[in-house]
XYZ file of C-alpha atoms in Angstrom:
577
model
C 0.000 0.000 0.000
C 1.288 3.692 -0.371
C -0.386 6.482 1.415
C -2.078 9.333 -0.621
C -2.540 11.838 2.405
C 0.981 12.754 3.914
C 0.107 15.259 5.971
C -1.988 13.003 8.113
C 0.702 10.790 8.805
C 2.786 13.864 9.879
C 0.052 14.465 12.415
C 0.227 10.973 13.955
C 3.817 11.130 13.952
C 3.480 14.324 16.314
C 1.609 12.885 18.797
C 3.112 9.730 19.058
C 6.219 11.928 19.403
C 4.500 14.177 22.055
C 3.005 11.580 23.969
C 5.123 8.586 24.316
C 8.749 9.564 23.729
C 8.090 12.974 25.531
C 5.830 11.949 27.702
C 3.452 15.214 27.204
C -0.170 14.920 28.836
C -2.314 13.482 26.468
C -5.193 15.825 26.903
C -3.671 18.771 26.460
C -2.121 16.890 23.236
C -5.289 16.351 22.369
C -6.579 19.245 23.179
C -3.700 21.266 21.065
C -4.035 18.937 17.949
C -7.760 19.881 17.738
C -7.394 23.586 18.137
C -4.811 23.828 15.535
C -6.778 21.113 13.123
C -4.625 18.133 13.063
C -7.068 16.279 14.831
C -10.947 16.033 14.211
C -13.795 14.807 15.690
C -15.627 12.204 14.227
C -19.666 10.872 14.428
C -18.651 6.596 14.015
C -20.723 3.629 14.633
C -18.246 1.080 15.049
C -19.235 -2.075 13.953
C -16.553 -4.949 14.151
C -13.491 -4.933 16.405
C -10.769 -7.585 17.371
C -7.142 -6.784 19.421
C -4.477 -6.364 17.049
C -2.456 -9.945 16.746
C 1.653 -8.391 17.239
C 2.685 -6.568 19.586
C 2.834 -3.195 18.664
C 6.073 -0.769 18.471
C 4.976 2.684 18.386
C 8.192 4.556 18.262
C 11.536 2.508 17.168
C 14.944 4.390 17.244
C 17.792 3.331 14.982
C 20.362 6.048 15.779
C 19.792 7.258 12.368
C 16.419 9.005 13.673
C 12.681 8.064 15.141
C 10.479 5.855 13.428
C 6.939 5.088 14.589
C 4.020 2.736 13.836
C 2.156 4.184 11.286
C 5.733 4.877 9.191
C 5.738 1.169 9.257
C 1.954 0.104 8.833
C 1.820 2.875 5.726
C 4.884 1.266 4.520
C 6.909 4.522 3.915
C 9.698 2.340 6.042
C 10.260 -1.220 5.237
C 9.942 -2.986 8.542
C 12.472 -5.819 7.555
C 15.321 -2.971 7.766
C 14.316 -2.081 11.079
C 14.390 -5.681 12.177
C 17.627 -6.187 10.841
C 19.165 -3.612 12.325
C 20.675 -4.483 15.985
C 20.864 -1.048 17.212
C 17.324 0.195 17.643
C 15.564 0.394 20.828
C 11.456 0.194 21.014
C 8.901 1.837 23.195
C 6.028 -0.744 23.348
C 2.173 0.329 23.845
C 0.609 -4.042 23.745
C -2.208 -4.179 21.848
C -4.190 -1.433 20.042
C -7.448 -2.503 18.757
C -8.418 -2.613 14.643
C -12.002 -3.463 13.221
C -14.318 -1.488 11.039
C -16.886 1.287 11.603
C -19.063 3.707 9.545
C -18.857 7.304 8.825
C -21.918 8.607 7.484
C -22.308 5.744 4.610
C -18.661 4.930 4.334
C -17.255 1.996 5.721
C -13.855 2.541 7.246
C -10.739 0.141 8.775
C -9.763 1.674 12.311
C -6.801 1.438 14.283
C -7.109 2.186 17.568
C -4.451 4.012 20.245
C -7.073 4.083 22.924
C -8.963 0.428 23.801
C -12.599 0.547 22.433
C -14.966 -0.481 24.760
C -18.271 0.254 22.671
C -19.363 -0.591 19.759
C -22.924 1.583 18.133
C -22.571 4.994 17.990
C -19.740 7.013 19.371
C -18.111 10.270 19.087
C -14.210 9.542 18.242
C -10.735 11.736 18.189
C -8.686 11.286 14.830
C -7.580 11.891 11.693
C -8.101 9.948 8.719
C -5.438 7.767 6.444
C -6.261 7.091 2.846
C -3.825 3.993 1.521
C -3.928 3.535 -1.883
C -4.075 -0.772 -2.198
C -1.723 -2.543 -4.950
C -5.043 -2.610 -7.239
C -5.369 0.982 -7.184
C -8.157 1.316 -5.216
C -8.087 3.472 -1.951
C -8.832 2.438 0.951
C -9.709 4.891 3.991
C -8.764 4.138 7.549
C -9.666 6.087 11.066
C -7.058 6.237 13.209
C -8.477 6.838 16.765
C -6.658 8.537 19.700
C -9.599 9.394 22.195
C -12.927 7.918 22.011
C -16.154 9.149 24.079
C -17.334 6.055 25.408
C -21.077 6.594 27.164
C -20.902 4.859 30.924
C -24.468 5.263 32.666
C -24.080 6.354 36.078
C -24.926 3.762 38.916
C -27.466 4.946 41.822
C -28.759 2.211 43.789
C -31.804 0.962 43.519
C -33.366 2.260 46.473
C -33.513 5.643 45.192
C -34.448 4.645 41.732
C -37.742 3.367 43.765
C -37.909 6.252 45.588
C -38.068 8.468 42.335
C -40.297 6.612 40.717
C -42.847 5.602 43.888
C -42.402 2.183 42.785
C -41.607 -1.366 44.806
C -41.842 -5.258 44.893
C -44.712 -6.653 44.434
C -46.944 -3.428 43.944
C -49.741 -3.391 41.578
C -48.164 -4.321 37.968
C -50.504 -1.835 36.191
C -48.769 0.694 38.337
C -45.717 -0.118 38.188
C -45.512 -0.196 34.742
C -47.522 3.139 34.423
C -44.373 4.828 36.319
C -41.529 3.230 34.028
C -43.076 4.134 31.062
C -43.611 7.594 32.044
C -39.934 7.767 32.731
C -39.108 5.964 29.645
C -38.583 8.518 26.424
C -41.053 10.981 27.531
C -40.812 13.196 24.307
C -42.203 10.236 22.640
C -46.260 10.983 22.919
C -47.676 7.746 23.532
C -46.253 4.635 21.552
C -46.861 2.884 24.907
C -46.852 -0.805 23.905
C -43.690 -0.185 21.685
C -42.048 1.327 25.121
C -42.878 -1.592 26.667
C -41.877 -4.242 24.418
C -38.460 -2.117 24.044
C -38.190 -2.497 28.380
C -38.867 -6.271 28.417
C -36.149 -6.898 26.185
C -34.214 -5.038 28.088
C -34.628 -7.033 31.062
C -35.200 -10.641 29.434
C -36.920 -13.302 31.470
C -33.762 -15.118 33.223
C -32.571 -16.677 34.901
C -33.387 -20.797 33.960
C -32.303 -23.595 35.014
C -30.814 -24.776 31.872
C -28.120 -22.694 29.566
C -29.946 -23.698 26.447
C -32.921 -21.701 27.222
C -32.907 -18.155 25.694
C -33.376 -16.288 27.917
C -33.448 -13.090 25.873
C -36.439 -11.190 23.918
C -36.019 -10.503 20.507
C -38.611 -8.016 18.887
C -39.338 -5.944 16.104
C -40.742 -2.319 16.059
C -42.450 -1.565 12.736
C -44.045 1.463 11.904
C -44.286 4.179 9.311
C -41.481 7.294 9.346
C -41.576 9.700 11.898
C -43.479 7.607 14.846
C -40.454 7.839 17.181
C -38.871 4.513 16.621
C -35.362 5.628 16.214
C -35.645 8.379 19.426
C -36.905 5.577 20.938
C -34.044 2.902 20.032
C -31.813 5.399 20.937
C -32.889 6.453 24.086
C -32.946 2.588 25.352
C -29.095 2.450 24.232
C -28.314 5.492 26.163
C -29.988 4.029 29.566
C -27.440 0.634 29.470
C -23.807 0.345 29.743
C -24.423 -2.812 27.052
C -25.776 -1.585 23.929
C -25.244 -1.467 20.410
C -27.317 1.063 18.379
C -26.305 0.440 14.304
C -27.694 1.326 10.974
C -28.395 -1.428 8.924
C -27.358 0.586 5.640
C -23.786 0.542 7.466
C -23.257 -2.881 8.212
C -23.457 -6.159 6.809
C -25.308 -9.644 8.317
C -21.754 -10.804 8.693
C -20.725 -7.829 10.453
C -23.021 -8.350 13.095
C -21.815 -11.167 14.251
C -17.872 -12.841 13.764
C -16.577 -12.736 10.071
C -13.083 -13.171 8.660
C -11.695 -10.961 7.119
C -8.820 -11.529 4.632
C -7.395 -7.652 5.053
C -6.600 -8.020 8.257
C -6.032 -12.257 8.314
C -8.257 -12.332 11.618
C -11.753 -13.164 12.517
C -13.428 -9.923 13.601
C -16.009 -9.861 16.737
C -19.537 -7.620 15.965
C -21.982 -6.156 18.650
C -23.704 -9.794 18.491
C -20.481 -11.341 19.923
C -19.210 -8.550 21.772
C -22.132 -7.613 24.287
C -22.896 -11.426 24.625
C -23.078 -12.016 28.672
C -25.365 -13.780 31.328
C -28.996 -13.083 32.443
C -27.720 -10.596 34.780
C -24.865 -8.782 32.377
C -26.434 -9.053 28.578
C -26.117 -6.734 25.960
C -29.208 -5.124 23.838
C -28.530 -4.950 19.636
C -30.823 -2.455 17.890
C -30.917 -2.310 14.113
C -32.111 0.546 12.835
C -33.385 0.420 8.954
C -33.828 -2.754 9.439
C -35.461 -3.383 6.320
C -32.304 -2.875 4.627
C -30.712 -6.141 5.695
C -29.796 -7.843 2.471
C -29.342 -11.838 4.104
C -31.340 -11.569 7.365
C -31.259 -15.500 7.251
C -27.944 -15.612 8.239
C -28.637 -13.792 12.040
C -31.091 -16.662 12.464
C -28.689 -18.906 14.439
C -27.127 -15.896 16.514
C -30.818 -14.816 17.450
C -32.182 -18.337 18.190
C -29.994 -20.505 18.473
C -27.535 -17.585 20.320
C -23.996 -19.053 18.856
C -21.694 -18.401 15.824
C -19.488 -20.718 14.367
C -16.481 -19.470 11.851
C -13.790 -21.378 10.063
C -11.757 -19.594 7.262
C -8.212 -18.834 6.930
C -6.944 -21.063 9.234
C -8.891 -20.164 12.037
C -11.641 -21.770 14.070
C -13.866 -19.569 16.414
C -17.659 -20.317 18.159
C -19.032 -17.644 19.866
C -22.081 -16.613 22.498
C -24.367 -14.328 20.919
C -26.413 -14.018 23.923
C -27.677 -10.484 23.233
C -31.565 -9.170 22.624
C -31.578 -8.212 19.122
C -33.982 -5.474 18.202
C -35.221 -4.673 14.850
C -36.530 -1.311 14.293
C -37.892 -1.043 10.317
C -40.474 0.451 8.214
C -43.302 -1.613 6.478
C -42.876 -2.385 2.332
C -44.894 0.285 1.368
C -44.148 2.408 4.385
C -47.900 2.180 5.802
C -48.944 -1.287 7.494
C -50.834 -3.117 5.459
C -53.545 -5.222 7.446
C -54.951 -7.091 4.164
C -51.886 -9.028 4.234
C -49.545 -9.727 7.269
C -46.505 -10.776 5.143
C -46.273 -7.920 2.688
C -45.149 -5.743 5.106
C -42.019 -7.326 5.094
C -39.290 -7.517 2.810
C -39.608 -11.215 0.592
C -36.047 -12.336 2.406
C -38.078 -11.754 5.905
C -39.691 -15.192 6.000
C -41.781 -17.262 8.370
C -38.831 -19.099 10.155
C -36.735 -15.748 10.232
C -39.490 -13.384 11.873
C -40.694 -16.229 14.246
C -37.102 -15.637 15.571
C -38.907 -12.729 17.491
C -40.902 -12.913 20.416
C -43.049 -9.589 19.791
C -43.802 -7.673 16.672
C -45.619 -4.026 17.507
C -46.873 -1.863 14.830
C -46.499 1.939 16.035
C -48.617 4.379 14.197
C -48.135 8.119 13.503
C -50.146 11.031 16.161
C -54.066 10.607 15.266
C -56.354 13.301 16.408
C -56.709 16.762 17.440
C -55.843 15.958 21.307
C -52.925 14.130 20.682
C -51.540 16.291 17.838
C -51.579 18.834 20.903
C -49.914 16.276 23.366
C -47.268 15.913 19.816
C -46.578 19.680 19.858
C -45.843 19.957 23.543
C -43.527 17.303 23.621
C -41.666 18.883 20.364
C -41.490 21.927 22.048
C -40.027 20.114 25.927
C -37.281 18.083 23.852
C -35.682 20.987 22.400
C -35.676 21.935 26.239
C -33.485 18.599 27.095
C -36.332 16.710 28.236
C -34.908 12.946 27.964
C -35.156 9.839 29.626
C -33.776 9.707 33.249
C -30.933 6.913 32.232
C -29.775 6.564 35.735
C -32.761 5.593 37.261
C -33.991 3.486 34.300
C -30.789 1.634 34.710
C -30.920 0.743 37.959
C -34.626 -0.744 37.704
C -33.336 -2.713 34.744
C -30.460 -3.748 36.597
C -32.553 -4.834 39.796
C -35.330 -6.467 37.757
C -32.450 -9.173 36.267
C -32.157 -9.780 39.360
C -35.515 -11.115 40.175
C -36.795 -14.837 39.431
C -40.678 -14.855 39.453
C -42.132 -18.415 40.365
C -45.432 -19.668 39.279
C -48.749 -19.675 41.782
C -50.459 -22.979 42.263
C -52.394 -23.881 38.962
C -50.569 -20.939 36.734
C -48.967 -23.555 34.612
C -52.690 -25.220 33.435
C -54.260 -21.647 32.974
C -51.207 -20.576 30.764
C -52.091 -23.533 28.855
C -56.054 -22.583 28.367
C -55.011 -19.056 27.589
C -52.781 -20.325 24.644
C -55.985 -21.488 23.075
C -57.434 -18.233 23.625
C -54.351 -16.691 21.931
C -54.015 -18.852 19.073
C -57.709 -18.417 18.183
C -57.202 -14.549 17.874
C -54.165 -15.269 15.547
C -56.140 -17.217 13.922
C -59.111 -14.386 13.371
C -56.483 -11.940 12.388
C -54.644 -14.184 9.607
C -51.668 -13.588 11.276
C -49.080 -16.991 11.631
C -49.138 -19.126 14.957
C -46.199 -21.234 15.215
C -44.756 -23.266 18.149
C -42.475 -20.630 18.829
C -44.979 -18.431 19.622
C -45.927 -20.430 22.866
C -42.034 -20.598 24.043
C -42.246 -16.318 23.441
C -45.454 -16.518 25.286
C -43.440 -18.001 28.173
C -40.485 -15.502 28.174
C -42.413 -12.610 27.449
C -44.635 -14.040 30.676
C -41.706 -14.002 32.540
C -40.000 -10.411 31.419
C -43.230 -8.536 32.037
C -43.351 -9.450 36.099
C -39.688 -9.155 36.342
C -40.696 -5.490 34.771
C -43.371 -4.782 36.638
C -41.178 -5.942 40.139
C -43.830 -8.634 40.610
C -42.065 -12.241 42.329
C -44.903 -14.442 41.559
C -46.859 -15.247 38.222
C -50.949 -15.272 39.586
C -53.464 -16.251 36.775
C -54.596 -12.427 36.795
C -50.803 -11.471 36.116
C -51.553 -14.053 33.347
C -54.309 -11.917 32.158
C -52.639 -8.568 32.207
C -49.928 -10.311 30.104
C -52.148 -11.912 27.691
C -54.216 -8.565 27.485
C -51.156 -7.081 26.381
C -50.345 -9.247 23.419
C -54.007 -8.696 21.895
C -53.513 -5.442 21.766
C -50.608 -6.327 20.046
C -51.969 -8.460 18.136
C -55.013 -6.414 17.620
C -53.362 -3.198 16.044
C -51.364 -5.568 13.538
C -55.152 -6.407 12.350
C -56.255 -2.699 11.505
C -54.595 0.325 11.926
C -57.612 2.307 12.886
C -57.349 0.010 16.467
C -53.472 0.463 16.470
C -54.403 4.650 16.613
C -57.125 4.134 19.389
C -54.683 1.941 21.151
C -51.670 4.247 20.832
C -53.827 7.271 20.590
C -56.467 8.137 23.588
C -60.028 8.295 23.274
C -60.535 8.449 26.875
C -64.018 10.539 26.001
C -65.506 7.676 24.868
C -63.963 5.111 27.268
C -64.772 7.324 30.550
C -68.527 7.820 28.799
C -68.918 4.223 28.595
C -67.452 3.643 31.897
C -69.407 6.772 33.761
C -72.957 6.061 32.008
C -72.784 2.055 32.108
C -70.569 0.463 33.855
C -70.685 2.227 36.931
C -74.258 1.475 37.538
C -74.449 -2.080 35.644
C -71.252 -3.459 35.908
C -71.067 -4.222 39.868
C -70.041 -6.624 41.966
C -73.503 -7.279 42.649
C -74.701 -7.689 39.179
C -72.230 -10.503 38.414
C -70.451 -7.784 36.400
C -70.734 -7.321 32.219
C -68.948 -9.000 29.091
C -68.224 -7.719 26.074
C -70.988 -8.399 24.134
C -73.548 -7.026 27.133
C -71.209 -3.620 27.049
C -71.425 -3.044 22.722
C -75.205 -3.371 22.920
C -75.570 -0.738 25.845
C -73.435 1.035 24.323
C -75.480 1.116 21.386
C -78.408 1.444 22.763
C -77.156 4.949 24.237
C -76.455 6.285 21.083
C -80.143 5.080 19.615
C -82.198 6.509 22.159
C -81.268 9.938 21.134
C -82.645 11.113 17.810
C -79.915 10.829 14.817
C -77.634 8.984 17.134
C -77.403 5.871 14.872
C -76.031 8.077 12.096
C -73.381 9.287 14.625
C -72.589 6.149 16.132
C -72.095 4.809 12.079
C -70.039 7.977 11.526
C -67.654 7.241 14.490
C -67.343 3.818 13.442
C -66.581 4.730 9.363
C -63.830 7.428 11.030
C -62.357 4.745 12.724
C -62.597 1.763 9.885
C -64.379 -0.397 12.461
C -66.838 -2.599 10.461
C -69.004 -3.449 14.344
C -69.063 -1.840 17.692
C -68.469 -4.770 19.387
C -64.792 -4.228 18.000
C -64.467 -0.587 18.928
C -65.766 -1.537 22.416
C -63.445 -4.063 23.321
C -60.530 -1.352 22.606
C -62.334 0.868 25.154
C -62.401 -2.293 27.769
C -58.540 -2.679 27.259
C -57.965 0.993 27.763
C -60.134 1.404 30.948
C -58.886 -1.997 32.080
C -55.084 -0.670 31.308
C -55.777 2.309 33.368
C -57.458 0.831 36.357
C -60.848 1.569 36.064
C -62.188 -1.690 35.903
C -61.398 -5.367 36.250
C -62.028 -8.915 35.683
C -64.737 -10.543 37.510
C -65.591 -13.752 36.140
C -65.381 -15.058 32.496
C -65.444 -12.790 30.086
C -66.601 -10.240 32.656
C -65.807 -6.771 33.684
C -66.631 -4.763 37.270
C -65.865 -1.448 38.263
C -62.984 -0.832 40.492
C -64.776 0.572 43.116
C -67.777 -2.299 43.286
C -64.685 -4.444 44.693
């Protein structure tokens, strides 16, 4: 290779020169470099890293004058001269690290000075060599003296409860009302996308046996501008273990352990790297997810949780025990509910997406009210507001902790609610597979270490299950995603304040679903031209019956405490307890 950019290399030379033969601070080297130009920040997501194989001379004298690394690795200086010569004397640094990252859409080879202890996004101190390859082609490195390397602060757990009025055991509902209000707050709404984001941040370890996963792999799919990537982000910025990367600047391979024949070594991605335990386990957000080219060949690191890689001599099997997050946009950018599988890419099959435990559909702001809610939110992030990352930490770090057991009889109820679940697959066209029971049983798991709860109760089963058809629900039509993730509290607390409170008892044995869209009906037919309203409501919405647009309102008041489950397929108001 010969090097095209000169005066880069007389910039390294400088502060190898400064720093380690005259043993300057390196800050205020640094510091000077950046002032006067020689050095530049840099916006990187680094994608690949392994420790540089030889030990590493950084500055070699030969009496006939100083030599340093990147004379040799540039190949101005023919190292074989320098090893032949008897009379030199090195200053040794170990290892630095090499691997690839991205800047902007170009990939890059970096060498690192400083150890790199991140991989995603990170903001990086260099200057860039361009090495023109024996082909002719150029090939641009990053060389890397300082690297900001995010480390969330610890606070113990105590006062995370105390902030957030939290504790073990409390009512789930409430528990999880308080993280998600703490969790990206400039994000209006989006709630069950927060959520599913949290549980795979805390997984639903530990097990008995190793070959249970005990991580929870989703996807997030949603039109543009819904807050997916804010809210991707803001998950990465709450864990010491994360790796936040474009899928435009990375490859399949890249992800995981590859070699590569440039640098004759097998290079480690985020899958590999943030691979740990129940307790210590990284999270691996995609972003553009769409853009994966092979996503068939992450199927055995997300499943299966293990690489294998022979090439060039070498033999390597690693732990990918990571949660792997995919955050994408549909096909045709809006979710199509004629047709579950065209909203994926044709190379996103069946076996590949039941690799996930959860897929939520987020939708963009609907309404006047929350437009408003939208606009205030715009107007507080600009102001700094942001997740609290300290706090957020510590519950996630606390809730690893915790192993819920199963109540008395939770295992055979599970087992009836499966039915339940498959049958509203099964009315939504959208694909039941085995897997989804063993996600049933994680995600189970991850929402009561969540919600700080140490025992699984049939009604925790419920809440859970709940969950999921709302899930499932606003895959099925969009117009029930924006209720969902929207708020039409009028028309919940109106149901709830001119029905429920006076029908739905206790004493009356409580109301079902069906019992709730007729008097519901009925209120809006007693009144002249309230039939045309009621069809007018139901046309804004898409709904085709009211029985559908009812059982969103249950969910919401049920969500929010208002009412609960009294028998089955019955409802009561809270306070008929």
């Amino acid at each position: 290779m010969s090097l095209v950019d000169p005066e880069a290399l007389s910039h390294l030379n400088d502060f190898i020169i400064r720093v380690f033969l005259n043993n300057e601070d390196i800050k205020k080297v640094i510091n000077d470099m950046l002032e006067q130009g020689m050095l530049k920040k840099y916006e990187v997501t680094i994608i690949t890293k392994i420790p540089y194989q030889k030990r590493v001379q950084l500055i070699t004298s030969n009496g006939a004058g100083i030599i340093t690394f990147f004379d040799l690795y540039t190949g101005q200086i023919n190292e074989k001269k320098i090893q032949n010569n008897g009379n030199n004397q090195g200053i040794r640094l170990g290892d630095v690290d090499i691997g690839r990252l991205v800047i902007g859409d170009v990939a890059y080879k970096y060498i690192s000075l400083t150890p790199v202890n991140v991989v995603g996004k990170a903001i990086v101190i260099g200057t860039e060599l361009h090495l023109k390859a024996k082909k002719g082609f150029v090939e641009p490195h990053l060389v890397i003296v300082d690297i900001e390397q995010s480390n969330v602060d610890e606070i113990p757990i105590s006062k995370a409860f105390q902030v957030l009025s939290v504790g073990l055991d409390d009512n789930p509902k409430k528990n999880l009302r308080a993280i998600l209000d703490l969790f990206a707050p400039q994000i209006v709404g989006q709630e069950h996308a927060k959520t599913a984001l949290l549980l795979s941040a805390v997984g639903s370890g530990p097990y008995v046996s190793d070959d249970v996963r005990f991580t929870i792999n989703g996807i997030i799919i949603g039109e543009a501008s819904t807050g997916k990537t804010i809210m991707g982000l803001e998950l990465c910025r709450s864990l010491p273990r994360c790796a936040f990367v474009d899928a435009s600047a990375s490859t399949e391979v890249t992800l995981t352990a590859a070699y590569d024949p440039a640098f004759k070594e097998i290079v480690l991605g985020p899958m590999a790297l943030l691979d740990g335990d129940t307790y210590d386990f990284g999270i691996v957000v995609i972003n553009e997810a769409q853009n994966l080219k092979e996503p068939e060949k992450l199927r055995s690191a997300i499943e299966e949780q293990r690489v294998s890689v022979h090439k060039g001599a070498q033999h390597i099997n690693v732990r990918t025990r990571v949660s792997t997050i995919l955050l994408m946009n549909p096909t045709m950018n809006t979710w199509d509910v004629s047709n579950f599988m065209s909203n994926f890419p044709r190379r996103f099959d069946i076996p590949f997406l039941s690799r996930f435990d959860y897929i939520v559909v987020v939708y963009p702001p609907h309404g006047e009210e929350e437009i408003m809610e939208v606009t205030k939110a715009v107007r507080e992030r600009h102001k700094g507001l942001r997740t609290d990352y300290a706090v957020l930490w510590a519950l996630i770090k606390y809730a690893r902790t915790l192993n819920p057991t199963e109540q008395s009889g939770v295992e055979k109820y599970i087992d009836d609610r499966v039915v339940d679940l498959y049958n509203k697959y099964k009315e939504r066209e959208i694909p039941f597979l085995p897997r989804t029971i063993e996600s049933l049983l994680r995600i189970t798991r991850a929402f009561a270490k969540l919600t700080l709860q140490s025992k699984i109760t049939p009604e925790f089963v419920d809440f859970v299950i709940d969950n999921i058809i709302d899930w499932i629900n606003i895959m099925s039509n969009p117009a029930l995603g924006m209720i969902a993730v929207g708020s039409d509290k009028k028309n919940a607390m109106f149901l709830l304040e001119k029905v429920m409170k006076t029908d739905c008892t206790k004493e009356t044995g409580g109301c079902s679903l069906a019992d709730l869209a007729r008097k519901f009906e009925e209120l809006f037919n007693q009144t002249p031209g309230g039939e045309e309203q009621l069809q007018k409501l139901l046309d804004r919405k898409g709904l085709a019956s009211v029985n559908t647009y009812v059982e969103f309102l249950i969910h919401n008041l049920y969500n929010e405490g208002f009412i609960y489950k009294c028998g089955v397929d019955k409802y009561c108001v809270v306070n008929s307890r």
